[in-house]
Amino acid sequence: MFADALWRRSRLTWGELLQAPRQGLGFEKIPRSRISVPIPQTITEDVQHFLVFRAGDETRLIGFRSADVLHIVWFDTKLDVYAH
């Protein structure tokens, strides 16, 4: 299921992802301040929000966008990376 969701998203443009519902293939944008685990030092302060993609009922893919690239930072399988 996770690999399928990732593959399906890889076929979409950012515009299509923006229009997709967050419960489907879309995403939710959360502020940096909601992250409850240490943020890697390589992620600079100019990254002010993260994108959260659902990858099944209990897994979230969390990262940030730079130009047209999604940088994956966390695979959240315990739903504890940010306050829900």
Backbone as a ProteinNet text record, in pm:
[ID]
protein_1_A
[PRIMARY]
MFADALWRRSRLTWGELLQAPRQGLGFEKIPRSRISVPIPQTITEDVQHFLVFRAGDETRLIGFRSADVLHIVWFDTKLDVYAH
[TERTIARY]
81.8	0	86.6	188.7	274.4	346.8	407.1	481.2	387.9	267	169.4	133.6	109.6	74.8	189.6	311.3	427.5	442.5	425	434.6	326.7	203.4	93.7	120.7	175.3	208.3	319.7	412.8	525.7	480.1	362.4	308.5	233.3	213.3	136.3	227.6	176.3	248.6	221.5	300.5	274.7	136.8	96.7	-36.4	-146.7	-129.5	-228.6	-228.7	-111.3	-104.1	-171.1	-153.2	-216.6	-368.4	-422.4	-567.2	-626.1	-543.3	-592.3	-628.9	-730.9	-766.5	-656.2	-634.2	-526.1	-550.6	-676.6	-705.9	-677.6	-656.9	-625.1	-477.5	-447.3	-307.9	-248	-328.3	-280.2	-200.6	-182.5	-102.2	-157.3	-106.1	-138.3	-9.2	-18.7	98.3	94.5	203	207.7	328	313.4	425.7	537.3	655.8	774.6	753.9	683.6	663	582	510.5	431.6	512.9	635	720.3	766.9	745.4	776.6	900	970.8	1096.1	1207.8	1332.8	1441.7	1443.4	1459	1470.1	1618.2	1653.5	1794.6	1858.6	1981.8	2052.4	2071.4	2067.3	2084.5	1963.5	1852.5	1732.9	1739.9	1759.8	1781.2	1652.5	1669.1	1556.2	1459.9	1503.5	1411.9	1302.5	1318.1	1210.6	1113.5	1004.5	909.5	790	772.5	662.2	703.6	630.5	653.5	525.6	540.7	427.5	407.2	282.9	249.1	159.8	205.8	131.1	87.9	-34.7	-81.7	-27.9	15.6	65.1	3.4	-127.8	-200.3	-261.1	-333.5	-403.8	-309.9	-198.3	-110.7	29.1	48.9	181.3	170.8	264.6	272.3	412.8	419.4	544.3	557.3	664.7	678.7	808.5	798.3	915.5	889.6	976.6	958.4	991.4	935.9	955.5	1060.2	1151.1	1249.3	1244.9	1196.3	1170.3	1070.7	1107	1015.1	1049.1	1131	1177.1	1118.1	1062.8	1018.4	1133.3	1177.7	1282.5	1213.1	1220	1156.1	1245.8	1187.5	1263.5	1224.8	1095	1047.5	945.4	951.4	844	783.8	670.6	610.1	512.3	558.7	473.8	404.6	444.6	383.4	298.2	289.3	213.3	258.5	390.7	443.5	541	555.4	648.7	593.2	461.8	400.2	270	225.9	100.8	-17.1	-100.2	-217.6	-336
-119.2	0	126.3	129.8	248.1	271.7	166.4	180.8	223.4	170.4	207.3	355.1	403	544.4	635.1	596.4	675.9	676.8	562.2	554	639.1	631.1	709.6	859.2	901.9	1044.3	1086.6	997.2	1031.9	1061	1016.4	1037.4	1170	1241.3	1365.5	1487.2	1598.1	1725	1785.2	1885.1	1954.4	2019.5	2070.5	2129.9	2028.9	1908.1	1802.8	1760.6	1754.2	1720.2	1827.6	1954.1	2063.9	2055.1	2006.6	1997.1	1869.9	1770.3	1642.8	1658	1586.7	1593.1	1532.9	1591.3	1542.9	1401	1358.6	1221.2	1123.2	1175.3	1090.9	1100.7	1147.3	1159.1	1294.5	1386.7	1520.4	1523.1	1642.7	1658	1769	1772.1	1875.1	1950.4	2079.5	2162.6	2196.7	2166.7	2197.6	2286.7	2378	2465.4	2389.9	2438.3	2381.4	2367.7	2461.9	2462.9	2343.2	2274.2	2156.5	2027.8	2031.9	1912.5	1887.4	1765.8	1735.3	1646.9	1620.3	1544.8	1636.7	1604.1	1689.3	1699.1	1820.4	1844.6	1836	1757.3	1745.9	1883	1899.2	2026.9	2069.1	1975.2	2008.7	2082.2	2081.9	2154.2	2294.2	2391.5	2529.1	2594.4	2704.2	2776.4	2833	2847.5	2900.8	2800.6	2675.1	2576.9	2597.7	2666.7	2704.9	2611.8	2521.6	2425.9	2293.8	2191.3	2058.1	2008.4	1919.1	1859.4	1718.3	1686.1	1555.1	1481.2	1365.5	1279.7	1154.6	1114	988.2	872	770.5	649.1	529.5	526.4	424.8	487.9	407.6	459.6	509	442.9	473.2	518.5	559.4	603.4	736.5	825.6	954.6	972	1028.2	1063.8	1214.1	1260.7	1402.2	1455.3	1568.2	1628.2	1772.1	1826.2	1963.6	1970.9	2072.1	2091.7	2198.9	2170.5	2267.9	2263	2370	2373.2	2262.1	2170	2061.4	1929.6	1935.5	1813.9	1805	1688.2	1661	1593	1654.5	1596.5	1525.9	1394.6	1316.9	1319.2	1357.4	1366.5	1254.4	1225.5	1124.1	1031.6	903.6	807.6	786.8	847.5	847.5	731.4	621.2	502.5	497.7	585.2	587.9	713	795.5	921.8	1008.6	1018.9	1098.4	1207.9	1229.9	1332.3	1472.9	1486.8	1618	1601.4	1709.3	1707.9	1704	1604.2	1588.1	1661.4
0	0	0	86.9	94.3	-37.2	-91.8	-217.8	-330.7	-331.4	-433.8	-423.4	-302.1	-282.7	-325.7	-295.1	-334.6	-486.7	-549.9	-695.7	-761.2	-711.7	-769.5	-756.9	-644.6	-628.1	-723.1	-749.6	-836.7	-979.2	-1015.5	-1149.5	-1162.1	-1051.1	-1050	-1048.5	-1098.8	-1088.9	-951.3	-914.6	-788.4	-790.7	-905.4	-917.6	-889.9	-941.1	-916.4	-769.8	-709.3	-567	-481.7	-519.9	-445.9	-451.1	-560.7	-577.3	-516.7	-491.3	-438.1	-290.4	-244.6	-102.4	-16.4	101.3	187.9	237.5	242.5	282.2	168.1	48.4	-66.9	-99.2	-220.2	-262.4	-228.8	-179.7	-147	-17.4	34.6	155.3	243	363	461.1	490.1	507.9	537.3	685.9	757.2	899.8	929.3	1025.4	1059.3	1131.7	1115.7	1180.1	1330.8	1391	1536.2	1585.9	1499.1	1540.7	1541.8	1491	1491.2	1634.5	1682.8	1822.5	1840	1732.1	1739.1	1689.3	1719.9	1671.3	1518.4	1469.4	1325.8	1289.6	1188.7	1150.8	1126.5	1170.1	1157.2	1012.6	921	779.3	721.9	794.7	749.7	808.6	722.7	766.3	814.9	887.4	946.4	843.2	718.6	617.2	579.8	618.7	600	716	688.9	793.1	805.1	709	716.7	651.7	686.7	632.4	566.8	471.8	401.7	455.1	486.2	541.4	442.4	398.5	307.1	382.5	365.4	424	341.4	412.6	346.3	417.4	421.4	496.7	620.7	696.8	814.2	923.2	941.8	1054.7	1015.1	893.5	849.9	778.5	809.3	741.9	686.1	567.8	502.5	519.8	583.3	616.2	557.3	489.8	429.1	390.6	307.4	261.8	113.5	51.3	-92.1	-115.1	-207.2	-253.5	-405.4	-465.9	-610.4	-642.2	-729.2	-764.5	-695.9	-591.6	-524.5	-384.1	-350.6	-214.4	-140.9	-33.6	50.2	166.2	167.6	273.4	396.2	509.9	634.3	730.3	740.5	833.8	768.9	808.5	786.5	925.3	949.5	1083	1095.8	1151.8	1167	1302.6	1394.5	1528.1	1549.1	1446.8	1453.3	1570.1	1586.8	1697.3	1653.8	1523.8	1475.5	1495.3	1490.5	1512.9	1589.4	1651.3	1727.3	1631.5	1645.3	1558.4	1617.4
[MASK]
++++++++++++++++++++++++++++++++++++++++++++++++++++++++++++++++++++++++++++++++++++

